Amino acid sequence: MAINYPYSIFIPLAEAAPDADNVSDMQSDPTMIIIMAAISIYVFKMWLDDFRAGQRGESVKGGFPGATPAPMKAVWIAIIGALVILGLETGGEIALGISGEQSDITWLFLISITTAAFVEELIFRGFLVVTNKGKAALIGSAVGFSFLFTILHPFFWELDMPEDAAGWQVWQGTLVWDFSLKPWFTSAFLFLNSLWFYLMRFWAINPQKSLIPCMAAHLASNWGVFVIKLAQGHVVALY
């Protein structure tokens, strides 16, 4: 399976074993993973504080978006939908013969994909959406920002970093482009995932527009990819 969807825009991919030559150089610094994860956990705590304040009936001025409860029905529908999309992507890659075009990852990658499920949902489904200009603006912004969400992930492009460069020294990298079938296919499903996450925030089954279903669906998708990679032998080291 060639799915690389859990690569985070904001959280680096863990470094693979030295003999694995198909791991993203751009996202290969374990120190960066830990630092970004710590920042993500702190932001999540602030979001959770707003959620708890709302549960106590307190007014939170300028609070984080989507820090509201959601029905369990919405959460489960979001998760099931994300896993169905993942299953379609996996089957499609096998049918197209591109299932072998994937990168190796490490167990430390679990930190990245877990924290990314919160950070990316807060930014895109939380802040990057137009909610007060009518239905057309809402749908248009969801589509537009889903496109941005897709192209920011390193599928069509990658920074090839020198061996002696730290993960944060991005200016030393060389931008490499890839417009083969696999990036197009993976990006199409990433775009579909983003639309699903937006739908799960603004669908009527989530009346308080909570981010919880979006986060749950994103996390289920990311963990699902990890499990598939693990079963296929592409989890190569601890870090």
Short mmCIF file of N, CA, C and O in Angstrom, two decimals, residues 71-196:
data_model
loop_
_atom_site.label_atom_id
_atom_site.label_comp_id
_atom_site.label_asym_id
_atom_site.label_seq_id
_atom_site.Cartn_x
_atom_site.Cartn_y
_atom_site.Cartn_z
N PRO A 71 -22.41 14.40 19.77
CA PRO A 71 -23.09 13.12 20.01
C PRO A 71 -22.18 11.96 19.61
O PRO A 71 -21.44 12.05 18.62
N MET A 72 -22.25 10.87 20.34
CA MET A 72 -21.43 9.70 20.01
C MET A 72 -21.79 9.15 18.63
O MET A 72 -20.93 8.59 17.94
N LYS A 73 -23.04 9.35 18.22
CA LYS A 73 -23.43 8.92 16.89
C LYS A 73 -22.58 9.61 15.83
O LYS A 73 -22.11 8.97 14.87
N ALA A 74 -22.35 10.90 15.99
CA ALA A 74 -21.54 11.64 15.03
C ALA A 74 -20.10 11.17 15.05
O ALA A 74 -19.45 11.06 14.00
N VAL A 75 -19.58 10.88 16.23
CA VAL A 75 -18.20 10.41 16.35
C VAL A 75 -18.02 9.08 15.62
O VAL A 75 -17.06 8.90 14.86
N TRP A 76 -18.94 8.15 15.83
CA TRP A 76 -18.81 6.83 15.21
C TRP A 76 -19.02 6.89 13.70
O TRP A 76 -18.33 6.19 12.95
N ILE A 77 -19.94 7.73 13.25
CA ILE A 77 -20.12 7.88 11.81
C ILE A 77 -18.86 8.46 11.18
O ILE A 77 -18.43 8.04 10.09
N ALA A 78 -18.24 9.42 11.86
CA ALA A 78 -17.01 10.02 11.35
C ALA A 78 -15.90 8.98 11.24
O ALA A 78 -15.18 8.92 10.24
N ILE A 79 -15.75 8.16 12.27
CA ILE A 79 -14.71 7.13 12.27
C ILE A 79 -14.96 6.09 11.19
O ILE A 79 -14.05 5.73 10.43
N ILE A 80 -16.19 5.61 11.10
CA ILE A 80 -16.51 4.59 10.10
C ILE A 80 -16.29 5.13 8.69
O ILE A 80 -15.72 4.46 7.82
N GLY A 81 -16.71 6.37 8.45
CA GLY A 81 -16.50 6.97 7.13
C GLY A 81 -15.03 7.08 6.77
O GLY A 81 -14.64 6.80 5.63
N ALA A 82 -14.21 7.48 7.74
CA ALA A 82 -12.77 7.60 7.49
C ALA A 82 -12.15 6.24 7.17
O ALA A 82 -11.29 6.13 6.29
N LEU A 83 -12.59 5.21 7.85
CA LEU A 83 -12.05 3.87 7.60
C LEU A 83 -12.53 3.31 6.27
O LEU A 83 -11.79 2.58 5.60
N VAL A 84 -13.75 3.65 5.87
CA VAL A 84 -14.23 3.24 4.56
C VAL A 84 -13.38 3.90 3.47
O VAL A 84 -12.98 3.24 2.49
N ILE A 85 -13.09 5.19 3.61
CA ILE A 85 -12.24 5.89 2.64
C ILE A 85 -10.86 5.24 2.59
O ILE A 85 -10.29 5.04 1.51
N LEU A 86 -10.32 4.90 3.75
CA LEU A 86 -9.01 4.23 3.80
C LEU A 86 -9.06 2.89 3.09
O LEU A 86 -8.13 2.52 2.35
N GLY A 87 -10.15 2.14 3.29
CA GLY A 87 -10.28 0.85 2.63
C GLY A 87 -10.37 1.00 1.11
O GLY A 87 -9.76 0.21 0.37
N LEU A 88 -11.09 2.01 0.65
CA LEU A 88 -11.18 2.26 -0.79
C LEU A 88 -9.82 2.64 -1.36
O LEU A 88 -9.45 2.21 -2.47
N GLU A 89 -9.08 3.45 -0.62
CA GLU A 89 -7.75 3.85 -1.07
C GLU A 89 -6.82 2.65 -1.16
O GLU A 89 -6.08 2.47 -2.14
N THR A 90 -6.84 1.82 -0.14
CA THR A 90 -5.99 0.63 -0.12
C THR A 90 -6.32 -0.29 -1.29
O THR A 90 -5.44 -0.77 -2.00
N GLY A 91 -7.61 -0.56 -1.49
CA GLY A 91 -8.03 -1.42 -2.59
C GLY A 91 -7.68 -0.83 -3.94
O GLY A 91 -7.26 -1.55 -4.86
N GLY A 92 -7.82 0.49 -4.07
CA GLY A 92 -7.48 1.14 -5.32
C GLY A 92 -6.01 1.05 -5.65
O GLY A 92 -5.63 0.84 -6.82
N GLU A 93 -5.16 1.18 -4.65
CA GLU A 93 -3.71 1.08 -4.87
C GLU A 93 -3.32 -0.33 -5.31
O GLU A 93 -2.45 -0.50 -6.17
N ILE A 94 -3.95 -1.31 -4.71
CA ILE A 94 -3.68 -2.69 -5.10
C ILE A 94 -4.11 -2.92 -6.54
O ILE A 94 -3.40 -3.52 -7.34
N ALA A 95 -5.30 -2.42 -6.89
CA ALA A 95 -5.83 -2.61 -8.25
C ALA A 95 -4.97 -1.91 -9.30
O ALA A 95 -4.80 -2.41 -10.41
N LEU A 96 -4.40 -0.76 -8.93
CA LEU A 96 -3.58 0.01 -9.86
C LEU A 96 -2.12 -0.45 -9.88
O LEU A 96 -1.33 0.04 -10.68
N GLY A 97 -1.76 -1.35 -8.99
CA GLY A 97 -0.41 -1.86 -8.95
C GLY A 97 0.61 -0.89 -8.37
O GLY A 97 1.80 -0.97 -8.68
N ILE A 98 0.17 0.01 -7.50
CA ILE A 98 1.09 0.98 -6.90
C ILE A 98 1.23 0.76 -5.39
O ILE A 98 1.72 1.62 -4.67
N SER A 99 0.80 -0.40 -4.93
CA SER A 99 0.80 -0.66 -3.49
C SER A 99 2.21 -0.79 -2.92
O SER A 99 2.41 -0.67 -1.72
N GLY A 100 3.20 -1.02 -3.78
CA GLY A 100 4.56 -1.15 -3.28
C GLY A 100 5.31 0.16 -3.17
O GLY A 100 6.42 0.20 -2.64
N GLU A 101 4.71 1.24 -3.65
CA GLU A 101 5.38 2.55 -3.65
C GLU A 101 5.05 3.29 -2.37
O GLU A 101 4.23 4.20 -2.34
N GLN A 102 5.71 2.94 -1.30
CA GLN A 102 5.45 3.60 -0.04
C GLN A 102 6.74 3.73 0.75
O GLN A 102 7.73 3.04 0.49
N SER A 103 6.72 4.62 1.70
CA SER A 103 7.91 4.87 2.52
C SER A 103 7.88 4.01 3.78
O SER A 103 6.82 3.58 4.23
N ASP A 104 9.05 3.74 4.32
CA ASP A 104 9.16 3.08 5.61
C ASP A 104 8.98 4.11 6.72
O ASP A 104 9.30 5.29 6.56
N ILE A 105 8.47 3.66 7.86
CA ILE A 105 8.28 4.53 9.01
C ILE A 105 8.80 3.81 10.25
O ILE A 105 9.25 2.67 10.18
N THR A 106 8.74 4.49 11.39
CA THR A 106 9.19 3.90 12.65
C THR A 106 8.08 3.98 13.69
O THR A 106 7.05 4.62 13.48
N TRP A 107 8.32 3.33 14.82
CA TRP A 107 7.33 3.36 15.90
C TRP A 107 7.15 4.76 16.45
O TRP A 107 6.07 5.12 16.93
N LEU A 108 8.20 5.57 16.40
CA LEU A 108 8.09 6.95 16.87
C LEU A 108 7.08 7.73 16.04
O LEU A 108 6.54 8.75 16.49
N PHE A 109 6.81 7.23 14.84
CA PHE A 109 5.83 7.86 13.95
C PHE A 109 4.45 7.94 14.59
O PHE A 109 3.64 8.82 14.25
N LEU A 110 4.17 7.04 15.54
CA LEU A 110 2.88 7.07 16.22
C LEU A 110 2.64 8.40 16.94
O LEU A 110 1.51 8.87 17.05
N ILE A 111 3.71 8.98 17.45
CA ILE A 111 3.59 10.29 18.11
C ILE A 111 3.13 11.33 17.10
O ILE A 111 2.23 12.13 17.38
N SER A 112 3.76 11.31 15.93
CA SER A 112 3.42 12.29 14.90
C SER A 112 1.97 12.18 14.44
O SER A 112 1.25 13.17 14.36
N ILE A 113 1.54 10.96 14.13
CA ILE A 113 0.20 10.81 13.58
C ILE A 113 -0.87 11.07 14.62
O ILE A 113 -1.98 11.49 14.29
N THR A 114 -0.56 10.84 15.88
CA THR A 114 -1.54 11.09 16.94
C THR A 114 -1.72 12.58 17.18
O THR A 114 -2.85 13.09 17.23
N THR A 115 -0.62 13.31 17.31
CA THR A 115 -0.72 14.75 17.55
C THR A 115 -1.21 15.49 16.32
O THR A 115 -1.91 16.49 16.43
N ALA A 116 -0.87 14.99 15.13
CA ALA A 116 -1.33 15.64 13.89
C ALA A 116 -2.84 15.61 13.78
O ALA A 116 -3.45 16.54 13.24
N ALA A 117 -3.46 14.56 14.30
CA ALA A 117 -4.92 14.45 14.21
C ALA A 117 -5.60 15.60 14.94
O ALA A 117 -6.69 16.03 14.54
N PHE A 118 -4.97 16.13 15.98
CA PHE A 118 -5.53 17.29 16.67
C PHE A 118 -5.12 18.60 16.00
O PHE A 118 -5.95 19.44 15.67
N VAL A 119 -3.82 18.77 15.77
CA VAL A 119 -3.31 20.04 15.27
C VAL A 119 -3.90 20.39 13.91
O VAL A 119 -4.37 21.51 13.68
N GLU A 120 -3.89 19.44 12.99
CA GLU A 120 -4.39 19.72 11.65
C GLU A 120 -5.89 19.98 11.66
O GLU A 120 -6.39 20.82 10.89
N GLU A 121 -6.63 19.29 12.52
CA GLU A 121 -8.07 19.54 12.59
C GLU A 121 -8.36 20.91 13.19
O GLU A 121 -9.26 21.62 12.74
N LEU A 122 -7.61 21.29 14.21
CA LEU A 122 -7.82 22.61 14.81
C LEU A 122 -7.56 23.71 13.80
O LEU A 122 -8.32 24.67 13.70
N ILE A 123 -6.49 23.58 13.02
CA ILE A 123 -6.14 24.62 12.06
C ILE A 123 -7.11 24.64 10.89
O ILE A 123 -7.68 25.69 10.56
N PHE A 124 -7.32 23.49 10.25
CA PHE A 124 -8.13 23.47 9.02
C PHE A 124 -9.62 23.45 9.30
O PHE A 124 -10.37 24.31 8.84
N ARG A 125 -10.11 22.45 10.00
CA ARG A 125 -11.55 22.37 10.25
C ARG A 125 -11.99 23.37 11.31
O ARG A 125 -13.17 23.71 11.40
N GLY A 126 -11.03 23.88 12.12
CA GLY A 126 -11.37 24.86 13.14
C GLY A 126 -11.29 26.29 12.66
O GLY A 126 -12.29 27.01 12.61
N PHE A 127 -10.07 26.71 12.27
CA PHE A 127 -9.85 28.11 11.91
C PHE A 127 -10.05 28.39 10.42
O PHE A 127 -10.57 29.45 10.05
N LEU A 128 -9.61 27.48 9.56
CA LEU A 128 -9.63 27.75 8.12
C LEU A 128 -10.94 27.31 7.49
O LEU A 128 -11.02 26.34 6.72
N VAL A 129 -11.96 28.05 7.79
CA VAL A 129 -13.28 27.80 7.20
C VAL A 129 -14.11 29.06 7.41
O VAL A 129 -13.97 29.76 8.43
N VAL A 130 -14.95 29.40 6.43
CA VAL A 130 -15.80 30.58 6.52
C VAL A 130 -17.17 30.14 7.02
O VAL A 130 -17.89 29.39 6.34
N THR A 131 -17.54 30.59 8.21
CA THR A 131 -18.76 30.08 8.84
C THR A 131 -19.88 31.10 8.94
O THR A 131 -20.98 30.76 9.35
N ASN A 132 -19.62 32.35 8.61
CA ASN A 132 -20.64 33.40 8.87
C ASN A 132 -21.04 34.15 7.61
O ASN A 132 -21.56 35.26 7.68
N LYS A 133 -20.83 33.55 6.44
CA LYS A 133 -21.16 34.22 5.18
C LYS A 133 -22.14 33.41 4.33
O LYS A 133 -22.26 33.66 3.13
N GLY A 134 -22.82 32.47 4.94
CA GLY A 134 -23.78 31.69 4.20
C GLY A 134 -23.25 30.33 3.78
O GLY A 134 -22.07 30.02 3.90
N LYS A 135 -24.17 29.50 3.27
CA LYS A 135 -23.85 28.12 2.92
C LYS A 135 -22.86 28.03 1.77
O LYS A 135 -21.95 27.18 1.78
N ALA A 136 -23.01 28.88 0.77
CA ALA A 136 -22.10 28.84 -0.38
C ALA A 136 -20.67 29.13 0.03
O ALA A 136 -19.72 28.48 -0.42
N ALA A 137 -20.50 30.11 0.90
CA ALA A 137 -19.15 30.45 1.38
C ALA A 137 -18.57 29.32 2.23
O ALA A 137 -17.37 29.04 2.16
N LEU A 138 -19.42 28.69 3.02
CA LEU A 138 -18.97 27.57 3.83
C LEU A 138 -18.47 26.43 2.96
O LEU A 138 -17.36 25.90 3.17
N ILE A 139 -19.26 26.05 1.96
CA ILE A 139 -18.86 24.95 1.09
C ILE A 139 -17.63 25.33 0.27
O ILE A 139 -16.69 24.54 0.12
N GLY A 140 -17.63 26.55 -0.26
CA GLY A 140 -16.49 26.99 -1.06
C GLY A 140 -15.21 27.02 -0.26
O GLY A 140 -14.14 26.61 -0.76
N SER A 141 -15.27 27.47 0.98
CA SER A 141 -14.07 27.52 1.81
C SER A 141 -13.61 26.11 2.17
O SER A 141 -12.41 25.84 2.23
N ALA A 142 -14.54 25.20 2.40
CA ALA A 142 -14.18 23.81 2.71
C ALA A 142 -13.45 23.17 1.53
O ALA A 142 -12.44 22.48 1.71
N VAL A 143 -13.94 23.43 0.33
CA VAL A 143 -13.29 22.88 -0.87
C VAL A 143 -11.93 23.53 -1.07
O VAL A 143 -10.92 22.85 -1.33
N GLY A 144 -11.87 24.85 -0.96
CA GLY A 144 -10.61 25.56 -1.17
C GLY A 144 -9.54 25.18 -0.17
O GLY A 144 -8.38 24.92 -0.54
N PHE A 145 -9.91 25.14 1.09
CA PHE A 145 -8.93 24.80 2.11
C PHE A 145 -8.59 23.30 2.10
O PHE A 145 -7.52 22.92 2.55
N SER A 146 -9.49 22.48 1.58
CA SER A 146 -9.16 21.06 1.39
C SER A 146 -8.07 20.92 0.33
O SER A 146 -7.17 20.08 0.43
N PHE A 147 -8.15 21.75 -0.71
CA PHE A 147 -7.10 21.76 -1.73
C PHE A 147 -5.78 22.19 -1.12
O PHE A 147 -4.74 21.58 -1.36
N LEU A 148 -5.80 23.23 -0.28
CA LEU A 148 -4.58 23.68 0.40
C LEU A 148 -4.04 22.59 1.32
O LEU A 148 -2.83 22.32 1.36
N PHE A 149 -4.93 21.96 2.06
CA PHE A 149 -4.56 20.86 2.96
C PHE A 149 -3.85 19.76 2.19
O PHE A 149 -2.86 19.19 2.66
N THR A 150 -4.32 19.49 0.98
CA THR A 150 -3.75 18.42 0.16
C THR A 150 -2.37 18.77 -0.36
O THR A 150 -1.42 18.00 -0.23
N ILE A 151 -2.23 19.96 -0.94
CA ILE A 151 -0.95 20.30 -1.57
C ILE A 151 0.14 20.59 -0.55
O ILE A 151 1.34 20.51 -0.88
N LEU A 152 -0.22 20.90 0.68
CA LEU A 152 0.80 21.13 1.70
C LEU A 152 1.44 19.83 2.19
O LEU A 152 2.53 19.85 2.75
N HIS A 153 0.76 18.72 1.98
CA HIS A 153 1.35 17.44 2.33
C HIS A 153 2.38 17.03 1.26
O HIS A 153 2.15 17.25 0.08
N PRO A 154 3.48 16.42 1.68
CA PRO A 154 4.58 16.13 0.74
C PRO A 154 4.36 14.88 -0.10
O PRO A 154 4.98 13.84 0.11
N PHE A 155 3.44 14.99 -1.09
CA PHE A 155 3.24 13.90 -2.02
C PHE A 155 3.78 14.25 -3.40
O PHE A 155 4.52 13.50 -3.99
N PHE A 156 3.39 15.42 -3.90
CA PHE A 156 3.94 15.88 -5.18
C PHE A 156 5.35 16.44 -5.03
O PHE A 156 6.08 16.57 -6.00
N TRP A 157 5.72 16.78 -3.81
CA TRP A 157 7.01 17.40 -3.56
C TRP A 157 7.64 16.82 -2.30
O TRP A 157 6.97 16.22 -1.47
N GLU A 158 8.93 17.02 -2.18
CA GLU A 158 9.66 16.60 -0.98
C GLU A 158 10.95 17.39 -0.89
O GLU A 158 11.54 17.76 -1.92
N LEU A 159 11.38 17.69 0.32
CA LEU A 159 12.67 18.33 0.53
C LEU A 159 13.71 17.25 0.80
O LEU A 159 13.64 16.53 1.79
N ASP A 160 14.65 17.13 -0.11
CA ASP A 160 15.73 16.17 0.04
C ASP A 160 16.84 16.84 0.84
O ASP A 160 17.51 17.75 0.36
N MET A 161 17.02 16.40 2.09
CA MET A 161 17.95 17.05 3.00
C MET A 161 19.32 16.38 2.98
O MET A 161 19.42 15.15 2.87
N PRO A 162 20.41 17.16 3.09
CA PRO A 162 21.75 16.57 3.22
C PRO A 162 21.83 15.72 4.48
O PRO A 162 21.12 15.97 5.47
N GLU A 163 22.69 14.70 4.47
CA GLU A 163 22.78 13.77 5.60
C GLU A 163 23.18 14.47 6.90
O GLU A 163 22.79 14.05 7.98
N ASP A 164 23.99 15.53 6.81
CA ASP A 164 24.47 16.18 8.01
C ASP A 164 23.61 17.35 8.45
O ASP A 164 23.96 18.08 9.38
N ALA A 165 22.44 17.54 7.82
CA ALA A 165 21.56 18.66 8.15
C ALA A 165 20.51 18.22 9.15
O ALA A 165 19.97 17.12 9.06
N ALA A 166 20.22 19.10 10.11
CA ALA A 166 19.15 18.83 11.07
C ALA A 166 17.80 19.00 10.39
O ALA A 166 17.68 19.69 9.37
N GLY A 167 16.78 18.36 10.95
CA GLY A 167 15.47 18.39 10.33
C GLY A 167 14.88 19.77 10.19
O GLY A 167 14.08 20.02 9.30
N TRP A 168 15.27 20.70 11.08
CA TRP A 168 14.71 22.05 11.03
C TRP A 168 15.45 22.97 10.05
O TRP A 168 14.98 24.07 9.76
N GLN A 169 16.56 22.53 9.51
CA GLN A 169 17.34 23.36 8.59
C GLN A 169 16.83 23.19 7.15
O GLN A 169 17.53 22.74 6.25
N VAL A 170 15.56 23.57 6.95
CA VAL A 170 14.90 23.30 5.68
C VAL A 170 15.53 24.04 4.51
O VAL A 170 15.40 23.62 3.35
N TRP A 171 16.22 25.15 4.79
CA TRP A 171 16.83 25.92 3.70
C TRP A 171 17.98 25.16 3.02
O TRP A 171 18.40 25.52 1.93
N GLN A 172 18.46 24.10 3.66
CA GLN A 172 19.52 23.30 3.06
C GLN A 172 18.99 22.21 2.14
O GLN A 172 19.76 21.53 1.46
N GLY A 173 17.69 22.04 2.13
CA GLY A 173 17.09 20.97 1.33
C GLY A 173 16.92 21.35 -0.13
O GLY A 173 16.91 22.52 -0.50
N THR A 174 16.79 20.34 -0.95
CA THR A 174 16.51 20.50 -2.37
C THR A 174 15.10 20.02 -2.65
O THR A 174 14.73 18.90 -2.29
N LEU A 175 14.30 20.87 -3.28
CA LEU A 175 12.91 20.52 -3.56
C LEU A 175 12.85 19.55 -4.74
O LEU A 175 13.37 19.82 -5.82
N VAL A 176 12.24 18.40 -4.49
CA VAL A 176 12.12 17.35 -5.51
C VAL A 176 10.64 17.15 -5.81
O VAL A 176 9.83 17.01 -4.89
N TRP A 177 10.29 17.10 -7.11
CA TRP A 177 8.90 16.97 -7.52
C TRP A 177 8.63 15.57 -8.06
O TRP A 177 9.51 14.95 -8.64
N ASP A 178 7.39 15.11 -7.89
CA ASP A 178 6.99 13.80 -8.39
C ASP A 178 5.53 13.87 -8.82
O ASP A 178 4.64 14.05 -7.98
N PHE A 179 5.29 13.74 -10.13
CA PHE A 179 3.92 13.81 -10.64
C PHE A 179 3.49 12.48 -11.25
O PHE A 179 2.72 12.44 -12.21
N SER A 180 4.00 11.40 -10.67
CA SER A 180 3.61 10.07 -11.13
C SER A 180 2.22 9.72 -10.62
O SER A 180 1.58 10.50 -9.90
N LEU A 181 1.74 8.53 -10.97
CA LEU A 181 0.38 8.13 -10.61
C LEU A 181 0.15 8.10 -9.11
O LEU A 181 -0.90 8.54 -8.62
N LYS A 182 1.12 7.59 -8.38
CA LYS A 182 0.94 7.42 -6.94
C LYS A 182 0.64 8.73 -6.22
O LYS A 182 -0.32 8.81 -5.43
N PRO A 183 1.41 9.82 -6.42
CA PRO A 183 1.07 11.07 -5.75
C PRO A 183 -0.32 11.60 -6.12
O PRO A 183 -1.03 12.13 -5.25
N TRP A 184 -0.72 11.47 -7.39
CA TRP A 184 -2.04 11.91 -7.78
C TRP A 184 -3.13 11.12 -7.07
O TRP A 184 -4.11 11.69 -6.57
N PHE A 185 -2.95 9.80 -7.01
CA PHE A 185 -3.95 8.94 -6.39
C PHE A 185 -4.06 9.22 -4.89
O PHE A 185 -5.15 9.39 -4.34
N THR A 186 -2.90 9.30 -4.22
CA THR A 186 -2.90 9.54 -2.78
C THR A 186 -3.47 10.91 -2.45
O THR A 186 -4.23 11.07 -1.49
N SER A 187 -3.12 11.91 -3.24
CA SER A 187 -3.61 13.27 -3.01
C SER A 187 -5.12 13.35 -3.21
O SER A 187 -5.81 14.08 -2.48
N ALA A 188 -5.64 12.61 -4.17
CA ALA A 188 -7.08 12.61 -4.39
C ALA A 188 -7.82 12.10 -3.16
O ALA A 188 -8.85 12.66 -2.75
N PHE A 189 -7.30 11.05 -2.54
CA PHE A 189 -7.95 10.52 -1.34
C PHE A 189 -7.72 11.42 -0.13
O PHE A 189 -8.56 11.49 0.77
N LEU A 190 -6.58 12.10 -0.09
CA LEU A 190 -6.34 13.06 0.98
C LEU A 190 -7.35 14.20 0.89
O LEU A 190 -7.89 14.66 1.91
N PHE A 191 -7.61 14.66 -0.33
CA PHE A 191 -8.62 15.70 -0.56
C PHE A 191 -10.00 15.20 -0.11
O PHE A 191 -10.75 15.93 0.54
N LEU A 192 -10.32 13.96 -0.45
CA LEU A 192 -11.59 13.37 -0.05
C LEU A 192 -11.70 13.27 1.48
O LEU A 192 -12.75 13.56 2.06
N ASN A 193 -10.60 12.89 2.13
CA ASN A 193 -10.58 12.84 3.59
C ASN A 193 -10.88 14.21 4.18
O ASN A 193 -11.66 14.34 5.13
N SER A 194 -10.24 15.24 3.63
CA SER A 194 -10.45 16.59 4.15
C SER A 194 -11.90 17.01 4.02
O SER A 194 -12.47 17.59 4.96
N LEU A 195 -12.52 16.73 2.88
CA LEU A 195 -13.93 17.06 2.71
C LEU A 195 -14.80 16.31 3.72
O LEU A 195 -15.78 16.87 4.26
N TRP A 196 -14.44 15.05 3.99
CA TRP A 196 -15.19 14.27 4.97
C TRP A 196 -15.08 14.90 6.36
O TRP A 196 -16.07 15.00 7.08
#
